[in-house]
XYZ file of C-alpha atoms in Angstrom:
687
model
C 11.054 128.410 116.936
C 11.801 126.419 114.065
C 15.861 126.922 112.642
C 15.819 128.284 109.226
C 19.398 128.627 108.744
C 20.560 126.947 105.485
C 23.010 124.114 106.481
C 23.141 122.569 103.279
C 25.133 125.498 102.012
C 27.926 125.435 105.160
C 30.744 122.754 104.132
C 31.666 120.372 106.462
C 34.830 121.347 108.338
C 37.063 118.809 106.632
C 36.134 120.340 103.518
C 36.838 123.761 104.725
C 39.832 122.331 105.554
C 40.836 120.963 102.234
C 40.102 124.081 100.461
C 42.285 126.581 102.509
C 45.037 124.084 102.598
C 44.579 124.206 98.367
C 44.194 128.033 98.702
C 48.091 128.460 100.689
C 49.528 125.777 99.107
C 48.494 127.377 95.240
C 49.474 130.942 96.947
C 52.876 130.406 97.827
C 55.931 130.688 95.085
C 57.480 127.248 95.817
C 56.103 124.097 94.146
C 54.640 121.610 96.707
C 53.623 117.961 96.661
C 53.491 114.683 98.782
C 54.069 110.875 97.909
C 52.858 108.375 100.218
C 54.501 104.579 100.219
C 54.770 102.326 99.418
C 54.668 103.714 95.731
C 55.622 106.864 96.367
C 52.338 107.771 94.507
C 51.046 112.033 94.462
C 48.232 112.257 96.830
C 48.926 116.236 96.954
C 50.604 119.026 94.577
C 49.862 122.672 94.318
C 49.510 124.119 90.987
C 53.096 125.095 90.639
C 54.741 122.121 90.978
C 51.823 120.108 88.620
C 52.571 122.719 85.833
C 56.314 122.600 86.628
C 55.988 119.217 85.375
C 53.309 119.408 82.431
C 50.330 118.068 84.840
C 47.415 119.942 86.359
C 46.419 119.375 90.022
C 43.928 116.326 88.918
C 45.955 114.138 86.345
C 49.314 114.306 88.588
C 47.442 112.882 91.544
C 48.095 108.817 91.759
C 50.905 109.057 89.655
C 54.568 107.571 91.290
C 57.403 110.276 91.375
C 58.793 108.537 88.546
C 55.787 108.878 86.341
C 55.145 112.081 87.686
C 59.084 113.735 86.635
C 59.532 111.516 83.331
C 62.410 109.201 83.224
C 65.424 111.405 82.918
C 64.630 113.693 86.062
C 64.147 110.476 87.587
C 67.630 109.261 86.826
C 69.005 112.382 88.299
C 67.087 112.587 91.805
C 66.853 108.791 92.251
C 69.873 109.035 94.597
C 68.605 111.725 96.521
C 64.926 109.877 96.999
C 66.558 106.851 98.465
C 68.360 108.727 100.998
C 65.000 110.523 102.201
C 63.552 106.377 102.204
C 66.174 106.105 104.463
C 64.727 108.835 106.886
C 67.138 111.490 105.687
C 66.095 114.934 104.914
C 67.696 115.934 101.656
C 68.616 119.042 100.172
C 70.171 119.825 96.722
C 70.151 121.874 93.197
C 69.991 120.916 89.812
C 68.823 122.122 86.609
C 65.649 121.409 85.251
C 64.443 121.961 81.709
C 60.562 122.767 81.088
C 57.973 121.657 78.935
C 58.927 124.686 76.790
C 62.774 123.867 76.543
C 63.535 126.935 79.645
C 66.645 125.867 81.813
C 65.750 126.609 85.573
C 67.753 126.163 88.582
C 65.732 124.730 91.389
C 66.595 124.171 94.920
C 64.614 120.706 96.028
C 64.344 119.910 99.819
C 62.870 116.431 100.179
C 61.320 115.764 103.988
C 60.384 112.138 105.257
C 56.555 112.126 106.822
C 57.061 109.429 109.849
C 53.934 108.164 111.066
C 55.286 106.260 114.076
C 58.320 104.894 115.512
C 60.100 103.623 112.652
C 57.104 103.965 110.080
C 57.960 105.870 106.667
C 54.607 106.971 105.713
C 55.879 109.066 102.529
C 57.820 112.101 101.658
C 57.053 115.982 101.256
C 58.881 118.238 98.238
C 59.272 121.454 98.531
C 60.850 122.839 95.336
C 62.097 126.524 95.109
C 63.431 128.028 92.160
C 66.258 129.864 92.749
C 67.497 130.372 88.795
C 67.881 134.328 89.174
C 69.753 134.204 92.720
C 71.868 131.618 91.366
C 72.445 133.619 88.210
C 73.686 136.328 90.332
C 75.862 134.487 92.370
C 77.752 132.694 89.461
C 77.962 136.220 88.022
C 79.723 137.455 91.556
C 81.970 134.139 91.286
C 82.751 134.893 87.590
C 83.917 138.157 88.327
C 85.441 137.311 91.556
C 87.368 134.471 89.565
C 88.332 137.258 86.913
C 89.584 139.334 89.515
C 91.551 136.793 91.055
C 93.155 135.808 87.537
C 93.648 139.448 86.698
C 95.283 140.496 90.555
C 97.996 137.170 89.730
C 98.651 138.334 86.339
C 99.633 142.018 86.708
C 102.340 143.593 88.306
C 100.345 145.804 90.377
C 100.035 145.420 93.815
C 96.404 144.725 94.775
C 94.632 144.428 98.379
C 91.218 143.375 99.173
C 89.734 145.151 102.298
C 86.539 145.165 104.202
C 86.105 148.251 106.237
C 89.810 148.536 106.534
C 90.606 144.905 106.955
C 92.761 142.969 104.720
C 90.958 139.934 103.342
C 92.722 139.200 100.325
C 95.977 140.185 98.158
C 98.162 138.960 95.468
C 101.733 138.007 94.951
C 102.782 141.627 93.635
C 101.495 143.119 97.100
C 104.385 140.527 98.906
C 107.278 142.004 96.253
C 106.137 145.582 96.919
C 105.565 145.370 101.108
C 108.083 142.405 101.750
C 105.007 140.404 103.563
C 103.401 137.155 102.762
C 99.748 136.882 102.432
C 99.095 134.823 105.513
C 101.098 137.849 107.668
C 98.889 140.483 106.634
C 95.590 138.900 106.647
C 93.157 140.357 109.050
C 95.234 143.097 110.076
C 94.317 146.666 109.508
C 95.087 148.251 105.806
C 96.484 151.546 107.318
C 98.752 150.128 110.292
C 101.182 149.646 106.960
C 100.727 153.337 105.770
C 103.230 155.828 107.432
C 101.965 158.043 110.204
C 101.790 161.191 108.326
C 99.370 159.743 105.068
C 97.242 157.694 107.764
C 94.437 160.483 108.185
C 94.648 160.888 104.305
C 94.020 157.125 103.337
C 91.141 156.853 106.159
C 89.452 159.918 104.710
C 89.850 158.462 101.132
C 88.412 155.498 102.121
C 85.343 156.714 104.476
C 84.474 159.156 101.506
C 84.405 156.097 99.168
C 86.564 158.230 96.629
C 87.928 156.245 93.310
C 90.430 158.986 92.207
C 94.149 158.112 92.366
C 96.250 159.550 95.133
C 99.967 159.398 96.579
C 100.743 158.059 99.935
C 104.087 156.318 101.442
C 103.966 152.882 102.837
C 106.352 151.050 105.279
C 108.127 147.829 103.914
C 109.093 144.780 106.370
C 112.518 146.101 106.469
C 111.683 149.356 107.539
C 112.107 151.551 104.244
C 109.465 153.811 103.106
C 107.961 153.321 99.844
C 106.051 156.005 97.444
C 103.191 154.557 95.851
C 99.985 155.732 94.069
C 96.838 154.342 95.375
C 93.413 153.929 93.644
C 90.542 152.369 95.597
C 87.290 151.147 94.032
C 84.324 149.605 95.831
C 83.026 146.573 94.762
C 79.563 145.507 96.215
C 78.754 142.104 97.358
C 75.411 140.141 98.506
C 76.491 140.239 102.207
C 78.833 143.453 102.541
C 80.695 145.851 100.112
C 84.370 145.515 99.838
C 87.433 147.804 98.357
C 89.891 146.733 96.242
C 92.923 149.059 95.875
C 95.532 148.914 93.506
C 98.971 150.190 94.285
C 101.648 150.946 91.845
C 105.479 151.760 93.174
C 106.603 155.240 92.727
C 109.882 154.506 93.468
C 111.274 154.650 89.788
C 109.030 157.324 88.739
C 110.328 159.503 91.627
C 113.996 158.521 91.088
C 113.621 159.834 87.725
C 112.029 162.913 88.772
C 114.764 163.821 91.211
C 117.284 162.787 88.397
C 115.792 164.750 85.681
C 115.266 167.764 88.603
C 118.987 167.387 89.330
C 119.578 167.594 85.431
C 118.014 170.497 85.282
C 120.590 172.587 87.940
C 123.537 170.392 87.255
C 125.975 169.399 84.254
C 125.291 166.053 83.332
C 129.309 165.335 82.982
C 130.821 166.913 86.557
C 127.470 166.868 88.195
C 128.276 170.649 89.148
C 125.645 173.225 89.559
C 125.161 174.467 85.650
C 124.614 178.005 84.568
C 120.978 178.502 85.676
C 121.930 177.087 89.070
C 124.813 179.019 89.787
C 122.866 182.370 89.053
C 120.148 181.154 91.439
C 122.697 180.818 94.057
C 123.997 184.407 93.217
C 121.000 185.813 94.197
C 120.908 183.942 97.651
C 124.706 184.401 98.369
C 124.775 188.131 97.703
C 121.921 188.583 99.695
C 123.589 186.984 102.622
C 126.512 189.156 101.850
C 124.694 192.104 101.927
C 123.403 191.437 105.570
C 126.601 190.841 106.518
C 128.061 193.972 105.005
C 130.768 191.067 103.855
C 132.631 190.243 100.399
C 132.578 187.708 97.804
C 135.099 186.942 95.231
C 133.891 185.101 91.766
C 137.038 183.385 89.406
C 136.247 182.422 86.506
C 138.434 179.493 85.145
C 139.474 178.587 81.448
C 141.503 175.705 80.580
C 144.348 176.602 78.233
C 144.243 174.562 75.116
C 141.526 172.082 75.897
C 140.770 172.106 72.119
C 143.951 170.258 71.404
C 143.191 167.491 74.001
C 139.929 167.228 72.275
C 141.244 167.066 68.825
C 144.063 165.006 69.498
C 142.594 162.293 72.002
C 139.466 162.568 71.483
C 136.299 163.372 73.751
C 136.475 160.520 75.587
C 139.213 161.974 77.043
C 138.418 165.408 77.432
C 135.564 164.557 79.263
C 137.850 162.643 81.646
C 140.210 165.701 82.058
C 136.772 167.894 82.428
C 135.948 165.479 85.536
C 139.721 165.388 86.858
C 139.700 169.704 87.020
C 136.163 169.878 88.482
C 137.553 167.388 91.649
C 140.485 169.777 91.852
C 138.957 172.675 91.935
C 136.841 171.480 94.672
C 139.383 170.125 96.837
C 140.824 173.959 96.813
C 137.753 175.731 98.121
C 135.622 175.493 101.081
C 132.383 173.443 101.132
C 130.296 176.803 101.551
C 132.156 178.121 98.877
C 130.175 177.130 95.122
C 131.710 175.533 92.007
C 130.175 175.304 88.908
C 130.538 174.603 85.189
C 129.178 176.998 82.835
C 129.896 174.859 79.977
C 132.785 173.570 77.558
C 135.951 174.178 79.573
C 134.655 177.222 81.533
C 134.305 176.695 85.405
C 133.502 179.306 88.063
C 134.099 179.237 91.851
C 132.248 181.500 94.039
C 134.119 182.780 97.409
C 131.937 183.247 100.221
C 132.807 185.533 102.898
C 136.212 186.709 102.135
C 137.894 189.404 104.019
C 140.259 190.819 101.596
C 141.300 190.530 97.500
C 144.351 188.913 98.826
C 141.776 185.750 100.119
C 140.643 185.269 96.596
C 144.068 185.645 94.810
C 145.571 183.103 97.953
C 142.496 180.428 96.194
C 143.515 181.437 92.824
C 146.942 180.441 93.253
C 145.944 177.480 95.149
C 144.163 176.266 92.125
C 147.062 176.988 89.766
C 149.332 174.735 91.827
C 146.973 171.944 92.079
C 146.476 172.107 88.167
C 149.969 171.927 87.396
C 150.397 168.273 88.456
C 149.979 165.913 85.163
C 146.488 164.053 84.455
C 146.704 161.001 83.003
C 144.481 160.164 80.439
C 144.467 157.141 78.857
C 147.643 156.072 80.406
C 148.876 159.586 78.913
C 150.403 162.259 81.409
C 149.014 165.307 80.262
C 149.703 168.861 81.655
C 147.167 171.413 81.825
C 146.928 175.219 82.633
C 143.855 177.590 83.647
C 143.314 181.109 83.034
C 142.031 182.964 85.998
C 139.790 185.906 86.224
C 138.832 187.369 89.525
C 135.792 189.843 90.422
C 135.024 191.169 93.699
C 131.535 191.842 95.395
C 130.257 194.392 96.163
C 133.576 196.472 94.121
C 132.820 195.618 90.720
C 129.193 194.715 90.400
C 126.423 194.075 92.661
C 124.505 191.451 90.849
C 125.758 187.617 89.593
C 125.538 188.735 85.849
C 127.690 191.685 86.135
C 130.201 189.716 88.410
C 130.469 186.889 85.972
C 130.888 189.148 82.955
C 133.677 191.399 85.089
C 135.442 187.706 86.227
C 135.049 186.513 82.500
C 136.706 190.003 80.947
C 139.604 189.206 83.712
C 140.065 185.602 82.570
C 140.578 186.687 78.707
C 143.154 189.477 80.389
C 145.025 186.596 81.628
C 144.811 184.746 78.437
C 145.927 187.444 76.715
C 149.036 188.085 79.318
C 150.006 184.817 78.823
C 147.981 182.465 79.887
C 148.539 180.180 82.950
C 147.953 182.619 85.459
C 145.125 185.105 87.420
C 143.935 188.620 86.994
C 141.830 191.101 89.010
C 139.072 192.550 87.384
C 140.153 196.409 86.287
C 137.900 199.010 84.687
C 138.449 198.875 80.725
C 138.600 194.943 80.489
C 135.174 194.446 80.024
C 135.737 195.490 76.589
C 137.215 192.395 75.342
C 134.173 190.490 76.767
C 131.916 192.501 74.835
C 133.725 191.899 71.746
C 133.766 188.132 72.576
C 130.143 188.442 73.055
C 129.237 190.605 69.815
C 131.316 188.325 67.909
C 129.346 185.224 68.741
C 125.764 186.951 68.263
C 127.061 188.223 65.112
C 127.979 185.011 64.219
C 124.248 183.177 65.169
C 123.019 185.680 63.374
C 124.888 184.872 60.276
C 124.044 181.254 60.926
C 120.216 181.912 60.855
C 120.219 183.898 57.637
C 122.981 181.400 55.941
C 125.775 185.021 55.826
C 128.120 182.648 53.968
C 129.638 182.189 50.682
C 131.743 180.007 49.156
C 135.134 180.751 47.143
C 136.658 177.972 44.883
C 140.036 177.160 44.096
C 140.980 174.623 41.224
C 143.772 171.952 41.630
C 145.480 171.004 38.542
C 147.741 168.382 37.149
C 151.385 169.413 37.278
C 151.987 167.146 33.964
C 149.850 168.926 31.959
C 147.579 171.664 33.361
C 144.307 170.063 33.216
C 141.770 170.897 35.799
C 141.512 167.622 38.511
C 139.637 169.038 41.210
C 138.169 172.328 43.137
C 138.595 172.829 46.957
C 135.462 174.737 48.616
C 136.751 177.255 50.957
C 133.900 179.111 53.344
C 133.597 183.038 53.223
C 131.812 185.060 56.015
C 129.926 187.721 55.015
C 130.402 189.998 57.708
C 127.922 193.015 58.587
C 130.555 195.214 59.121
C 134.399 193.763 57.329
C 133.129 192.163 54.636
C 134.017 189.252 53.619
C 136.015 187.368 56.520
C 138.345 184.000 55.820
C 137.936 181.017 57.772
C 140.751 181.799 59.758
C 139.268 184.411 61.715
C 135.950 182.696 62.360
C 136.267 178.964 62.272
C 138.213 178.376 65.295
C 135.794 180.718 67.408
C 132.638 178.773 65.860
C 134.123 175.501 66.922
C 135.091 177.038 70.594
C 131.141 178.448 70.838
C 129.453 175.239 69.653
C 128.862 176.911 66.202
C 130.549 175.093 63.944
C 128.068 171.976 62.949
C 125.643 174.346 61.117
C 128.077 176.143 58.795
C 129.871 172.773 58.216
C 126.092 171.422 56.687
C 125.889 174.564 54.678
C 129.431 174.457 53.319
C 128.516 170.745 52.389
C 125.148 171.001 51.043
C 126.233 174.739 48.919
C 129.272 173.107 47.679
C 127.625 169.869 46.334
C 124.802 172.235 44.741
C 127.191 174.312 42.947
C 129.260 171.521 41.762
C 126.487 169.451 40.381
C 124.817 173.069 38.630
C 128.493 173.471 36.821
C 127.864 170.044 35.379
C 124.512 170.078 34.479
C 126.448 172.739 32.334
C 128.788 170.424 31.029
C 131.340 171.542 33.575
C 133.400 170.719 35.877
C 133.449 166.655 35.963
C 135.773 166.880 38.768
C 135.561 166.217 42.230
C 135.066 169.180 45.131
C 136.744 168.855 47.962
C 135.179 170.176 51.375
C 136.760 170.667 54.590
C 136.190 168.954 57.858
C 137.197 169.752 61.519
C 138.160 167.351 64.065
C 135.008 168.457 66.007
C 132.817 168.420 63.151
C 133.776 164.616 62.062
C 133.211 163.582 65.924
C 129.957 165.612 66.656
C 128.125 164.510 63.022
C 126.966 161.610 61.959
C 129.109 161.881 59.143
C 128.180 159.163 56.797
C 124.184 159.738 57.030
C 124.877 163.173 56.280
C 126.885 162.958 53.424
C 124.444 160.820 51.726
C 121.599 163.208 52.596
C 123.303 165.793 50.996
C 124.757 163.974 47.957
C 120.794 162.516 47.546
C 119.361 166.245 47.787
C 121.522 167.587 45.434
C 121.729 164.950 42.955
C 125.573 164.809 43.007
C 127.433 161.393 42.562
C 129.415 160.406 45.692
C 132.685 159.890 43.113
C 132.821 164.265 42.823
C 132.794 164.636 46.572
C 136.006 164.298 48.395
C 136.267 164.897 52.355
C 139.632 166.530 53.781
C 140.657 165.998 56.982
C 143.517 166.989 59.059
C 145.996 164.381 60.941
C 144.615 165.198 64.280
C 141.233 163.556 63.250
C 143.146 160.207 62.453
C 145.724 160.473 65.351
C 143.525 158.799 67.778
C 140.147 156.645 68.131
C 141.092 154.597 65.500
C 138.162 152.306 65.377
C 135.326 155.004 65.194
C 137.618 156.600 62.821
C 138.537 153.931 60.730
C 134.281 152.955 60.547
C 133.996 156.652 59.300
C 136.240 156.414 56.750
C 135.312 152.910 55.439
C 131.805 153.753 55.181
C 132.559 156.847 53.074
C 134.895 154.830 50.646
C 131.593 152.392 50.460
C 129.384 155.234 49.563
C 132.028 156.190 46.827
C 133.604 159.781 48.441
C 137.060 160.528 47.988
C 139.227 161.060 51.704
C 142.337 163.720 51.586
C 144.709 164.126 54.223
C 145.124 168.249 54.651
C 147.859 169.942 55.982
C 149.891 166.606 55.657
C 153.443 166.971 57.600
C 152.296 169.362 60.371
C 150.991 166.505 62.572
C 153.396 165.153 65.679
C 152.162 161.264 66.128
C 153.107 158.289 64.295
C 152.136 158.083 60.560
C 151.356 154.521 60.850
C 147.496 155.816 60.342
C 148.471 156.423 56.520
C 148.505 152.127 56.216
C 145.574 151.909 58.300
C 143.097 153.977 56.609
C 141.455 154.603 53.139
C 143.303 157.785 52.110
C 143.239 158.831 48.351
C 145.296 161.818 48.649
C 147.947 163.515 50.773
C 148.121 167.589 50.482
C 151.624 168.619 51.291
C 151.191 171.928 53.510
C 151.887 175.213 52.267
C 154.446 175.821 54.910
C 156.625 173.480 53.147
C 156.303 174.778 49.648
C 156.623 178.379 50.126
C 160.198 178.465 50.587
C 161.197 176.290 48.078
C 162.937 175.800 46.154
C 165.472 177.991 48.575
C 165.231 176.133 51.245
C 166.974 172.694 51.201
C 165.231 171.401 54.675
C 162.036 171.985 52.771
C 162.874 171.061 49.552
C 164.060 167.458 51.335
C 160.820 167.476 53.360
C 158.749 167.656 50.308
C 160.591 164.908 48.548
C 160.046 162.357 51.253
C 156.054 163.442 51.346
C 155.920 163.029 47.266
C 158.131 159.541 47.661
C 155.967 158.155 50.791
C 152.842 158.931 48.762
C 153.935 157.403 45.469
C 155.104 154.182 47.760
C 151.584 153.942 49.219
C 149.757 154.407 46.117
C 148.270 157.589 47.294
C 148.300 161.030 45.103
C 150.071 164.794 46.409
C 148.549 167.446 46.399
C 150.962 170.830 46.654
C 149.457 173.703 48.284
C 150.417 176.965 48.594
C 152.041 176.982 44.646
C 153.107 180.902 43.932
C 155.802 181.181 41.972
C 157.069 179.040 38.856
C 160.102 178.181 40.434
C 157.934 176.201 42.582
C 156.000 174.588 40.236
C 159.002 173.650 38.164
C 160.409 171.344 41.357
C 157.296 169.942 42.161
C 156.793 168.817 38.964
C 160.723 167.779 38.848
C 159.789 165.746 42.184
C 156.938 164.165 40.630
C 154.282 165.756 42.533
C 150.906 165.095 41.151
C 148.739 168.027 41.466
C 148.936 171.583 42.321
C 147.027 174.059 44.085
C 147.934 178.022 44.808
C 147.698 181.649 43.526
C 149.946 180.699 40.610
C 147.086 178.532 39.304
C 144.030 181.130 40.573
C 143.358 182.712 43.376
C 139.896 181.367 45.451
C 136.967 182.540 43.452
C 133.366 183.224 43.983
C 130.994 181.315 42.170
C 130.614 183.636 39.211
C 134.223 184.366 38.815
C 134.936 180.507 38.856
C 132.147 180.010 36.136
C 134.120 182.329 33.952
C 137.609 180.790 34.667
C 135.965 177.278 33.623
C 134.577 178.829 30.362
C 137.531 179.835 29.675
């Protein structure tokens, strides 16, 4: 039977093979070509290779490598081609600029074609475009480089780990842990975490958390360090890793402990404060109740402590308080509680006593311990305490009641001559309640500014002309009416209330004088008294400057009066303040001159304008020869130092005549005028 198959339409096997090869070569993403020897002319190229170099698969055939890729590219690859022609398989990466100007990164493989032993027939070229992979890896490299630079620049410890195994760290990690990087590489990060925190850290890492948390780690020297840790997962091509930032919490923990301590303790003596004492009262009294035991509360107040502060300064006062605290602690047991309530007041709670005599013995021991001299600034000082004693459960069932009863007994000890101890008796708390009531009323007066100023004129003895006023504060007491300064200034100082009163007096005196001057009256200075406590506690110069600015009063019309106790000690700070006041233009006077007990050398050290002779030396003149001699000496000394002298408390014409005869400059007292309120003073000025 004849063969009717159309053999003419079936390609020969070789053509079929070539077509299949072409189809495969053009389908793969890689660029392929073959160059034969001796001229390295192209015998085959897929579409990708031809197009990459700007040719077609037909036009590239027969071209040399140099002709196919161009002169610039040839210079770049010629060394690699020479190695391939030596029979070496070559792989390299380079940038390639396409005809349209786009830059790509390619990986080139040159594979030598050996047709027989030692016979090189040509070279096969396989090119892969790795631009995207290169960019991704480069981004990772740059990111890792930035991370490395950051890790070295920061003070925070940074550690890198994969699956818990440390792979890197910075210098701060060495400073934090004491280990060098080679010592920790390859070790588990969890081995450095203290056992009690290890499960927390493991769970944190397993769950991929990235919020801050606290753990403790072990330093190379064995000590434990609290740290705040923050972990972050960083993606990588091969496997993710974790970066952990460790912040040393040592300073923060110490600050927190310090804050907690300060909240419950007196910062000066480090004894428990009132708040802590009241907390401990609850515990101590509950224990005593369970045992049906007894306790005693000793309320200790130092006698004449204000004199130490005023004469030797607050530094010496603080030193004394610390030494007193130490002596009190030496007189009680470790189970007893010693606290400082504030100022010069201490409390000792005696636990588990049997009889009141036990409390009396401790109080007597305290009195004896305080009899020994205290050395303050190389000066021996004696100090006595007044001690009030209350008993639990006899005098009260709560700490508040026991403290109030002991406070009342302490006031009774002071009224009984000081330097002794007294047990609480019913009726004693009346005095304590009076003190609390007085403090409450004074605080209310400060809030409401329930004060008024009275003004007493100072006149020149030679002609009777007005030379100044002294501002004298009065308290408008809700029950007693106007109360003089002698009845509340000392109390205000002891209760820490003098500063707001002093600020009000200074402002009101300046305001009132400026108001008079605006009416064409009283172009004279106004004197304002400052206590030693006010002078040391306030930023006086800045405050005075602010008051003058607020009221519009010229500085030359303000005069600050200080007692001798201010000028006796702390020469440097006092001198600086007075010089600053003088630079401001404010005058300075020494009030109650002659009542001090220290050297008068301060008169030539300080920039003083006036000496005010205390009324105690004036009141018995001219009949008392001793007082006349004292007044004469003060006036003569003042004149020799170019200081004006002012006599206080002048009440009779005979006193006035004597002072005029002795050459005293100014006089102040009831003979001239009693202190007047603002309206009366205005009428006096108008006359």
